[in-house]
PDB file of C-alpha atoms in Angstrom:
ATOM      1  CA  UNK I  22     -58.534 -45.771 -20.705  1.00 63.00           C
ATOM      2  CA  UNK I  23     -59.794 -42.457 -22.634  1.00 85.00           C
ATOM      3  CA  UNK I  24     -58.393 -39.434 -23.457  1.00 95.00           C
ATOM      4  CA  UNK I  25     -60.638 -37.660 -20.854  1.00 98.00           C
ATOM      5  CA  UNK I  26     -58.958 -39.506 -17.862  1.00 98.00           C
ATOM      6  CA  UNK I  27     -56.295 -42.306 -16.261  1.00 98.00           C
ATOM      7  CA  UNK I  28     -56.960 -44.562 -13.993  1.00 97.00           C
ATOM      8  CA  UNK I  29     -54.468 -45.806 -11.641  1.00 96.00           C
ATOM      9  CA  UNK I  30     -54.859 -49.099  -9.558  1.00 94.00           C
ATOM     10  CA  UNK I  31     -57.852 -51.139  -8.873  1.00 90.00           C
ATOM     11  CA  UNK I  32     -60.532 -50.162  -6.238  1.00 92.00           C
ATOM     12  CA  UNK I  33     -61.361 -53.008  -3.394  1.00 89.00           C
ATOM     13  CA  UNK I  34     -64.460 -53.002  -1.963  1.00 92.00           C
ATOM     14  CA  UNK I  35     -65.001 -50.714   1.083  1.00 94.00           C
ATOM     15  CA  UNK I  36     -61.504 -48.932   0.186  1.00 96.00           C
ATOM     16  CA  UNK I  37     -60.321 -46.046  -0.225  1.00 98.00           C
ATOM     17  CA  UNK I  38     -60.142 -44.068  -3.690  1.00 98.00           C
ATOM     18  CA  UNK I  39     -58.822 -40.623  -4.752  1.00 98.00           C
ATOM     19  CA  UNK I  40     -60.297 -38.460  -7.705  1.00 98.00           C
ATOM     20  CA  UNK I  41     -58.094 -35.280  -9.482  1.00 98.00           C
ATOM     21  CA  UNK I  42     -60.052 -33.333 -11.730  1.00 98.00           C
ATOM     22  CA  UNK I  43     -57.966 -31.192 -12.726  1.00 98.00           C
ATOM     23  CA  UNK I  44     -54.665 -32.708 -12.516  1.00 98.00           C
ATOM     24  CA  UNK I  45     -53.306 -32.110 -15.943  1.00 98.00           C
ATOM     25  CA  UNK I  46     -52.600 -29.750 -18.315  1.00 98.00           C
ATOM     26  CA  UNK I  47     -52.688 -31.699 -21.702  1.00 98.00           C
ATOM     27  CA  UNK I  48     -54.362 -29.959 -24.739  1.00 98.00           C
ATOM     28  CA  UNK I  49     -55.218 -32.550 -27.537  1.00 97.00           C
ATOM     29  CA  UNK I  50     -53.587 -31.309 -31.138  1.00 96.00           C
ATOM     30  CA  UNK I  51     -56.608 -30.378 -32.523  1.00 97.00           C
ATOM     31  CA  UNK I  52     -57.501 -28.148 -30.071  1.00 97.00           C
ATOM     32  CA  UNK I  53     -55.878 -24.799 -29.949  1.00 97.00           C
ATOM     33  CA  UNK I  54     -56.669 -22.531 -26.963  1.00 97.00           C
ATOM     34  CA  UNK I  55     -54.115 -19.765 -28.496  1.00 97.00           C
ATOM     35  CA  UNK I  56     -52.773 -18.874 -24.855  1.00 95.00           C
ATOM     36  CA  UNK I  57     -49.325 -18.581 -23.724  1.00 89.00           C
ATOM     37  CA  UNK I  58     -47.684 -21.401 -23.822  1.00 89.00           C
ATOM     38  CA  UNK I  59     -46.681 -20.049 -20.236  1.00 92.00           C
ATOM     39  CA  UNK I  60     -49.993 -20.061 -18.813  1.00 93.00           C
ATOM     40  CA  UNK I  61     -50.192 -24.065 -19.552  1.00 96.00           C
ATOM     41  CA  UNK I  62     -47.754 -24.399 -16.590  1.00 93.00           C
ATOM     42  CA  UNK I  63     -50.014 -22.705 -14.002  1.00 93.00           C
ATOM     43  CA  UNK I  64     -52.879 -22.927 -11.547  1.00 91.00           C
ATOM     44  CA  UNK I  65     -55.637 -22.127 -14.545  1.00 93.00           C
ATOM     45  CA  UNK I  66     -54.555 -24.741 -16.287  1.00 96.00           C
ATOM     46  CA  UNK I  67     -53.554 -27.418 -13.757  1.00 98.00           C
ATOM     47  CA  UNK I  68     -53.780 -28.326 -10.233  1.00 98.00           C
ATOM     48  CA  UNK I  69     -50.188 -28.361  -9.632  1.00 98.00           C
ATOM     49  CA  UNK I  70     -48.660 -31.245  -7.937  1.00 98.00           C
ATOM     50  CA  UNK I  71     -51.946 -33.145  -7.652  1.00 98.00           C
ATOM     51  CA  UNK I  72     -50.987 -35.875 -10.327  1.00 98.00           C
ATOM     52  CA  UNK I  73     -48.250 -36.635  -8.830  1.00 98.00           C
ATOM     53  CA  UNK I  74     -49.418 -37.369  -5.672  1.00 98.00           C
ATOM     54  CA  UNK I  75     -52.269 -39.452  -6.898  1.00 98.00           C
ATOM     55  CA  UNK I  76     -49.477 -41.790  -8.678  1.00 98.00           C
ATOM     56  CA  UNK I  77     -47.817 -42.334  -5.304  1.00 98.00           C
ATOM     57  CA  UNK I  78     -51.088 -43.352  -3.610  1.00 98.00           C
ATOM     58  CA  UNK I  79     -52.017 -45.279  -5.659  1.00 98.00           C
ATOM     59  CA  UNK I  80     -48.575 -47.193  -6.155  1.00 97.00           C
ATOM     60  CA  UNK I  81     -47.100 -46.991  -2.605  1.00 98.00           C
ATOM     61  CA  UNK I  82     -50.706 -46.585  -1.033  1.00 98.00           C
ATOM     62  CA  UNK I  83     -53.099 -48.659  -2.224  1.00 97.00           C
ATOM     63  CA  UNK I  84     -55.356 -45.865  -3.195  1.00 98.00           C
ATOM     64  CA  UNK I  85     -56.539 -46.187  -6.715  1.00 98.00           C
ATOM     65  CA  UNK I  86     -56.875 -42.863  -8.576  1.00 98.00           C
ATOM     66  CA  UNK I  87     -58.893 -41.391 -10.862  1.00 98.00           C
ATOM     67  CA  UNK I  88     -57.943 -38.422 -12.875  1.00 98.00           C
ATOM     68  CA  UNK I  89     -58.234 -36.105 -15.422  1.00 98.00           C
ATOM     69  CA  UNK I  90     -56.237 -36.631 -18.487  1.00 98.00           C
ATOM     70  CA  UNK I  91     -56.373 -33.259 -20.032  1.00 98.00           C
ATOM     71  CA  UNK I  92     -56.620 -29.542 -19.335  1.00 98.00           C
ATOM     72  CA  UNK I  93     -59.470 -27.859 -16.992  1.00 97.00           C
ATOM     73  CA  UNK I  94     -59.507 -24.937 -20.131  1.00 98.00           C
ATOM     74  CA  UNK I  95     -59.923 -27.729 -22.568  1.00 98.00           C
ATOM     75  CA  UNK I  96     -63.348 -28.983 -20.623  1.00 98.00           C
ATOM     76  CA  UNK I  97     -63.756 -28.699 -16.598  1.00 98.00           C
ATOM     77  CA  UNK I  98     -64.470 -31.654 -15.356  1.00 98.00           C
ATOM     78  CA  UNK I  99     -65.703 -30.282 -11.394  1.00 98.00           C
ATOM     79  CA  UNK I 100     -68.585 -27.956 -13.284  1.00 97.00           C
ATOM     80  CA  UNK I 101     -71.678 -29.067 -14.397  1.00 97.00           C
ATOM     81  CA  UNK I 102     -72.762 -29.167 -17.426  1.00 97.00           C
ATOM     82  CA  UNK I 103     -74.381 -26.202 -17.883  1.00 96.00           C
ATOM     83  CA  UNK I 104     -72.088 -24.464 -16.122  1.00 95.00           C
ATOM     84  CA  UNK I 105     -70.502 -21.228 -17.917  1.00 87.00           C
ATOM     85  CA  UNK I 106     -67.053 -22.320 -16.540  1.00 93.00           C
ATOM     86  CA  UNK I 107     -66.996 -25.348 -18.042  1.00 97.00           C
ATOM     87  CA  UNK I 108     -65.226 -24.122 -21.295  1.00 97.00           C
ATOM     88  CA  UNK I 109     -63.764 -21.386 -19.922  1.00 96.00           C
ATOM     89  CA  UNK I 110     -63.445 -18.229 -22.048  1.00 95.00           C
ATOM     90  CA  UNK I 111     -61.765 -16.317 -19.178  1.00 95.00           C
ATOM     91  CA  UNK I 112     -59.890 -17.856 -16.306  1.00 92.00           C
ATOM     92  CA  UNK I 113     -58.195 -15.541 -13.580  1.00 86.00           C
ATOM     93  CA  UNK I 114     -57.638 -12.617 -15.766  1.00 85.00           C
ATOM     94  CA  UNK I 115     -56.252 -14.551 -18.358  1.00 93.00           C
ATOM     95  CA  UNK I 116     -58.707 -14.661 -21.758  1.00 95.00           C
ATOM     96  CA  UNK I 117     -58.533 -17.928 -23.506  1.00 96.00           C
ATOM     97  CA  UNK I 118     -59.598 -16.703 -26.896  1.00 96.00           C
ATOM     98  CA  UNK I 119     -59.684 -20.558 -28.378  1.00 96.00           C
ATOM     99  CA  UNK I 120     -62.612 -21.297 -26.671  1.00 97.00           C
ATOM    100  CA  UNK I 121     -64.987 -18.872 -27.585  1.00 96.00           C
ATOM    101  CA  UNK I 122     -67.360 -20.145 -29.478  1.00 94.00           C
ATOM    102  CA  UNK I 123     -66.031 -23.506 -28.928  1.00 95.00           C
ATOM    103  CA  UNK I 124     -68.003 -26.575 -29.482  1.00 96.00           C
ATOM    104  CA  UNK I 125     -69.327 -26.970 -26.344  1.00 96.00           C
ATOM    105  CA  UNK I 126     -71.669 -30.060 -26.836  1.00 97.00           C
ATOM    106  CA  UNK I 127     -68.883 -31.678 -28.659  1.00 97.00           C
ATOM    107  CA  UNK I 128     -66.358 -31.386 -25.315  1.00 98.00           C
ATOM    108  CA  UNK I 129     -68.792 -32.679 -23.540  1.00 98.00           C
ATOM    109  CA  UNK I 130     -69.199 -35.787 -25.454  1.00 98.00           C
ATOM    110  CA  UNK I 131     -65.730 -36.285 -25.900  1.00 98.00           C
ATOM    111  CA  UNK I 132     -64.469 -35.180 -22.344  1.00 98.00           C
ATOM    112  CA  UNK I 133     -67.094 -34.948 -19.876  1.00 98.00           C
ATOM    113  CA  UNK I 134     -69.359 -37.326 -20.556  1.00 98.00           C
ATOM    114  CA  UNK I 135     -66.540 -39.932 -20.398  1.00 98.00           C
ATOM    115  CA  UNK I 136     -65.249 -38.532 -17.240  1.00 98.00           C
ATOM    116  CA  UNK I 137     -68.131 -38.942 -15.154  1.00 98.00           C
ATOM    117  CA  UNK I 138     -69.550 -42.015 -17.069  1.00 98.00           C
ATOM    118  CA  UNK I 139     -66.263 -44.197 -16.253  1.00 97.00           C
ATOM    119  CA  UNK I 140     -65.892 -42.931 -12.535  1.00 98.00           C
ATOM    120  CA  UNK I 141     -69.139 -43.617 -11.819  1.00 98.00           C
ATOM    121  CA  UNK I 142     -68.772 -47.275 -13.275  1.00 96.00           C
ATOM    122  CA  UNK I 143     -65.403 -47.157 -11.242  1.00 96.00           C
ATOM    123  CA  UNK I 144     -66.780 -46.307  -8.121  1.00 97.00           C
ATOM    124  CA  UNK I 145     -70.283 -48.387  -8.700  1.00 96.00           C
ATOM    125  CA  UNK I 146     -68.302 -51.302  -8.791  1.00 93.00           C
ATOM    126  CA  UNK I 147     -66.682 -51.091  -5.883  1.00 91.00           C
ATOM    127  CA  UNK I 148     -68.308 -49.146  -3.592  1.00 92.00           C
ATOM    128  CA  UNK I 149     -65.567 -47.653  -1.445  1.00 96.00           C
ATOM    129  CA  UNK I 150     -65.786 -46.379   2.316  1.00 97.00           C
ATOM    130  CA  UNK I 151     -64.072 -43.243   1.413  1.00 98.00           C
ATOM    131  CA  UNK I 152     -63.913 -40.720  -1.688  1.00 98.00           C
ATOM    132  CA  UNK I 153     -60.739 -38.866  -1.761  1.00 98.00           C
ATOM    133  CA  UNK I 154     -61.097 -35.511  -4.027  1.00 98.00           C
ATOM    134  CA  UNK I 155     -57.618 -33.663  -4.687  1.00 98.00           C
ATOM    135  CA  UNK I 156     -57.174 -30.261  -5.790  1.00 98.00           C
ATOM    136  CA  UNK I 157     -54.476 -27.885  -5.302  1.00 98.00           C
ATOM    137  CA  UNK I 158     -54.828 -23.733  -5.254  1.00 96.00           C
ATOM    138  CA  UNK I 159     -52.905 -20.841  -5.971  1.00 92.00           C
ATOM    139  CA  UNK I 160     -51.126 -18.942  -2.931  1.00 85.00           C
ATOM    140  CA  UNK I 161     -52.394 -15.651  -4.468  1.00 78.00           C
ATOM    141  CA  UNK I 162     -54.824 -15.115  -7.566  1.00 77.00           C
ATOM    142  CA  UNK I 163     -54.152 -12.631 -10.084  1.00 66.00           C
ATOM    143  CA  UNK I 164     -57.507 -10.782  -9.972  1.00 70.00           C
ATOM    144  CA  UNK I 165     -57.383 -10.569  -6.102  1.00 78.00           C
ATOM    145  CA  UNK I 166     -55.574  -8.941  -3.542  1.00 76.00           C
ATOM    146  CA  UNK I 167     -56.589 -11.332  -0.869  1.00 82.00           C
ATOM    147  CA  UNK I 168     -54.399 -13.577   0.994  1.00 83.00           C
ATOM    148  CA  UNK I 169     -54.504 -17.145   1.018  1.00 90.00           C
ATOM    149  CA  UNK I 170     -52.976 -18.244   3.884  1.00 93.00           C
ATOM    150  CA  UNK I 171     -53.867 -21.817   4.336  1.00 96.00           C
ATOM    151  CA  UNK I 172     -51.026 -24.669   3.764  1.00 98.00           C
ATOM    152  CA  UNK I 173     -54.485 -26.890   3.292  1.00 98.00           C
ATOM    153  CA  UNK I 174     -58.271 -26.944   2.802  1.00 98.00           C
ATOM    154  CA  UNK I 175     -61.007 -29.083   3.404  1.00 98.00           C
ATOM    155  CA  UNK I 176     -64.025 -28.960   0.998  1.00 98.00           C
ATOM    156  CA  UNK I 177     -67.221 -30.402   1.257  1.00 98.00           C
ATOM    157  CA  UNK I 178     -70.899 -29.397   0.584  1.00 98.00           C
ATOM    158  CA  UNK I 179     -74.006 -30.956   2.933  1.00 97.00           C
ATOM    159  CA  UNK I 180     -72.118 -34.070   4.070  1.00 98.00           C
ATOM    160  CA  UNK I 181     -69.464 -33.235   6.483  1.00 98.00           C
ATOM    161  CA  UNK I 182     -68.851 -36.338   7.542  1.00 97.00           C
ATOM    162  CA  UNK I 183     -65.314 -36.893   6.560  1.00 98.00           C
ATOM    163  CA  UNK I 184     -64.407 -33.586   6.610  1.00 98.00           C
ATOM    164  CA  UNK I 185     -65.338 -32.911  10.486  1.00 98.00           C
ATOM    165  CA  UNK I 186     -62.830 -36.072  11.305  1.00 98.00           C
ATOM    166  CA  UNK I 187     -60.103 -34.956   9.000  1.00 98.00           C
ATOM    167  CA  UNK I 188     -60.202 -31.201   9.619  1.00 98.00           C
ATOM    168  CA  UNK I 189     -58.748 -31.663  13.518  1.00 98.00           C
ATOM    169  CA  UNK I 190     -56.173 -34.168  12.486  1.00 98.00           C
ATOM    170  CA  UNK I 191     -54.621 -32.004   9.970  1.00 98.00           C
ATOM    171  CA  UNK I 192     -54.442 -29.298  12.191  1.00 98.00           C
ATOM    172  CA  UNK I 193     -52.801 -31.397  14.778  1.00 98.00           C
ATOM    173  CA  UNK I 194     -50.117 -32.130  12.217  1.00 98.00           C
ATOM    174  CA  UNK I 195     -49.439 -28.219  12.812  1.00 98.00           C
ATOM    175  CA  UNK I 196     -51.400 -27.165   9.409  1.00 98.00           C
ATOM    176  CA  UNK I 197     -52.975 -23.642   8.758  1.00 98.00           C
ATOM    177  CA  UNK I 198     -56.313 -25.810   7.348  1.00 98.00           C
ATOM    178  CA  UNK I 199     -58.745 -23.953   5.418  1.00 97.00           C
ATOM    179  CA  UNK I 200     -62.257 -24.765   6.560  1.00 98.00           C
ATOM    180  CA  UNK I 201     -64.248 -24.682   3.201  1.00 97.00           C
ATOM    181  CA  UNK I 202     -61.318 -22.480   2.459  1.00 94.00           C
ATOM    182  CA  UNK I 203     -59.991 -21.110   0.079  1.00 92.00           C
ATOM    183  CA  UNK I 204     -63.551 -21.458  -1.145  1.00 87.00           C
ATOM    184  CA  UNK I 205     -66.620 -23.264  -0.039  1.00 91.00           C
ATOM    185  CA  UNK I 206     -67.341 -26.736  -1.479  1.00 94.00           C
ATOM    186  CA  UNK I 207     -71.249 -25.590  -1.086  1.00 94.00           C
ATOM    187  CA  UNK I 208     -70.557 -23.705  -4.103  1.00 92.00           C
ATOM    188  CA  UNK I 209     -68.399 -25.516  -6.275  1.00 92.00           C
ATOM    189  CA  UNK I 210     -68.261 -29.416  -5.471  1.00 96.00           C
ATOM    190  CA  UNK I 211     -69.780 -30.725  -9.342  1.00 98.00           C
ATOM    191  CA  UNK I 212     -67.883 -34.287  -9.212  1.00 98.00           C
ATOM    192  CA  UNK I 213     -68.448 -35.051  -5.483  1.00 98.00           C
ATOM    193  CA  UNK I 214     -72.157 -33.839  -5.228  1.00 98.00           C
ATOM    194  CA  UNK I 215     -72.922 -35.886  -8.341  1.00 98.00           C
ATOM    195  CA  UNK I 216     -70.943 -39.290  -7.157  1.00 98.00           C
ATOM    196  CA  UNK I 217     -70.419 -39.162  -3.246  1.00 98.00           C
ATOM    197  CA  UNK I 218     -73.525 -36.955  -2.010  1.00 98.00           C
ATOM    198  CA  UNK I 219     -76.007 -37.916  -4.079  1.00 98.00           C
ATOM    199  CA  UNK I 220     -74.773 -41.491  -3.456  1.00 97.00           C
ATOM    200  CA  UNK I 221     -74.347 -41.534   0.097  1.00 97.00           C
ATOM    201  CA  UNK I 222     -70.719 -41.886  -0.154  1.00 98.00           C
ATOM    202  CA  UNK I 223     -68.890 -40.464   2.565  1.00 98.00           C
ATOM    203  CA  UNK I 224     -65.553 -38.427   0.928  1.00 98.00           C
ATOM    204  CA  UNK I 225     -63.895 -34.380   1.683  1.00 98.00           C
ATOM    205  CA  UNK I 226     -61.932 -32.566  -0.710  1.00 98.00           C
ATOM    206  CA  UNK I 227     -58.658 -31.384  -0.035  1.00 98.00           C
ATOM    207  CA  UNK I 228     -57.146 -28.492  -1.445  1.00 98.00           C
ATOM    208  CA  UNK I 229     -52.990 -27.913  -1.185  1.00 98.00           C
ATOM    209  CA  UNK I 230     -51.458 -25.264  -1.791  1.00 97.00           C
ATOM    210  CA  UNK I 231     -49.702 -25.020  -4.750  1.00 96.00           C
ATOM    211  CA  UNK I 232     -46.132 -23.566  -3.449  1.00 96.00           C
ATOM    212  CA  UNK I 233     -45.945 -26.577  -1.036  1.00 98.00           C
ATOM    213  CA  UNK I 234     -46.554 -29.571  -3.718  1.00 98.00           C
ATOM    214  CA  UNK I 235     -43.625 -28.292  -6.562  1.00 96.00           C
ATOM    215  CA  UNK I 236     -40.965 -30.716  -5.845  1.00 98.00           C
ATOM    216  CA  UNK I 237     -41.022 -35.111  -5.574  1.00 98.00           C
ATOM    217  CA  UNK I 238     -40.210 -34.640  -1.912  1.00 98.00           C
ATOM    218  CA  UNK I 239     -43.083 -32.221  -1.309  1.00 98.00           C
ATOM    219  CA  UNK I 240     -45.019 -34.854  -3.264  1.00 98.00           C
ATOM    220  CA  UNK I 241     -44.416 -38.030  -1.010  1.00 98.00           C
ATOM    221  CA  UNK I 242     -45.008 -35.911   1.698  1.00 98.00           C
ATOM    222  CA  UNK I 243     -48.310 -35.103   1.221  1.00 98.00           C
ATOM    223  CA  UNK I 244     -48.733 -38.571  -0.139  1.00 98.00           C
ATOM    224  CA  UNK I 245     -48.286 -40.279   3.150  1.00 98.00           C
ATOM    225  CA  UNK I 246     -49.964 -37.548   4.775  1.00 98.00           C
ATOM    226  CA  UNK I 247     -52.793 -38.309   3.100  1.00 98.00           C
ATOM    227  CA  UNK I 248     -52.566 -41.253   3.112  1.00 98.00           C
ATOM    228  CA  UNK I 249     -52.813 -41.826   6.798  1.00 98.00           C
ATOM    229  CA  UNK I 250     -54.868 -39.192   7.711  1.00 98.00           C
ATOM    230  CA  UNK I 251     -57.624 -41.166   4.576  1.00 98.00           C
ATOM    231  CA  UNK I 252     -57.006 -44.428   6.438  1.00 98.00           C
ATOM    232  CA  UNK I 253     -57.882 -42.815   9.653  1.00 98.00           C
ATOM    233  CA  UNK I 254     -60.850 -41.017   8.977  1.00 98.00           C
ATOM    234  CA  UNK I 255     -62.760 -43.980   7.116  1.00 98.00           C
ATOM    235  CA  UNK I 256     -61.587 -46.010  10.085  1.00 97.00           C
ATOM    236  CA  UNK I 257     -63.141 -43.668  12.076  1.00 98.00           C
ATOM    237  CA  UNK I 258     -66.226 -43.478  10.002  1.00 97.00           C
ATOM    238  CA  UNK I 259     -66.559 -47.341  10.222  1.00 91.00           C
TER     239      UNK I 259
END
């Protein structure tokens, strides 16, 4: 283990595995971000809901997870390196005054670099049949007017795969699903471009929304959801 990340079960060859970048909201000590301790608590900081539901699937599931051990203001995990957003300075309307002029090359090499080093030894060694990426969103965003209507999205960039199969059986579960909604994963898909496209690796994102994931029952819900709806698709993908 690292600071950067937890792992949680072991990958089997030609499983399935589920990565959460942004599913915590930990801030080492020796970092101070001088926000609202408020703001640590909400979508900017955390993908609400998503660790949880990668513990289930991985203990009740048999999906190992992958997942981000600290806060997406301390060092984003699904941007790329040189990506401005990757020590954000600004997130939502919200300035995060501790980062600017942060040590950027240091966060790397104590976050990032980690990260991605030990999920791509993770998945190299076991080469699953489906890449599980979980997010969560905000039902509304401070800096926009614009409703987000969608219970669920599906994400992905050029290989749609997964996502074609799993986009018709979440909607026959009676979801509002979100295709590349509530935004498109041809613009921000960092962690599964770099170790499911550029691999061959079939995976799709999914995005909850964050109203529906609060609670432990909302959270074994949408673990066996996803559960079964993973199992199906890389069966169907077979």
């Amino acid at each position: 283990m690292n600071e950067a990340f937890r792992q949680f079960g072991m990958p089997a060859p030609g499983g399935i595995v589920l990565v959460a970048d942004h599913a915590s909201n930990h801030v080492p000590d020796d970092i101070d971000l001088r926000i609202r301790g408020r703001l640590l608590g909400v979508h900017i900081a955390v993908d609400i809901g998503t660790a949880e539901i990668a513990e289930i699937l991985a203990r009740d599931h048999a999906i190992p997870a992958h997942i981000a051990a600290v806060s997406r203001l301390v060092c984003d995990f699904n941007r790329e390196e040189t990506a401005p957003g990757l020590v954000p300075d600004i997130s939502d309307g919200h300035p995060i005054p501790g980062n600017v002029g942060a040590d950027r090359e240091g966060r790397l090499g104590r976050f990032h670099r980690p990260y991605h080093d030990a999920l791509a030894e993770w998945l190299a060694a076991a080469e699953p049949a489906l890449i599980l990426s979980l997010h969560s969103f905000t039902a509304r965003l401070a800096t926009s007017d614009a409703a987000r209507p969608w219970q669920v999205g599906v994400l992905y960039n050029q290989d749609d795969r997964a996502a074609r199969i799993a986009i018709p059986m979440l909607e026959a579960e009676g979801l509002n699903v979100g295709d590349n909604l509530p935004y498109s994963g041809r613009d921000l898909n960092y962690t599964m471009n770099r170790h499911a496209e550029a691999c061959g690796r079939p995976y799709f994102g999914i995005e909850i929304r964050q109203d529906l994931a609060q609670t432990p029952e909302d959270h074994t819900h949408w673990a066996a959801l996803l559960a079964d709806i993973a199992q199906r698709v890389a069966s169907a993908l077979a």
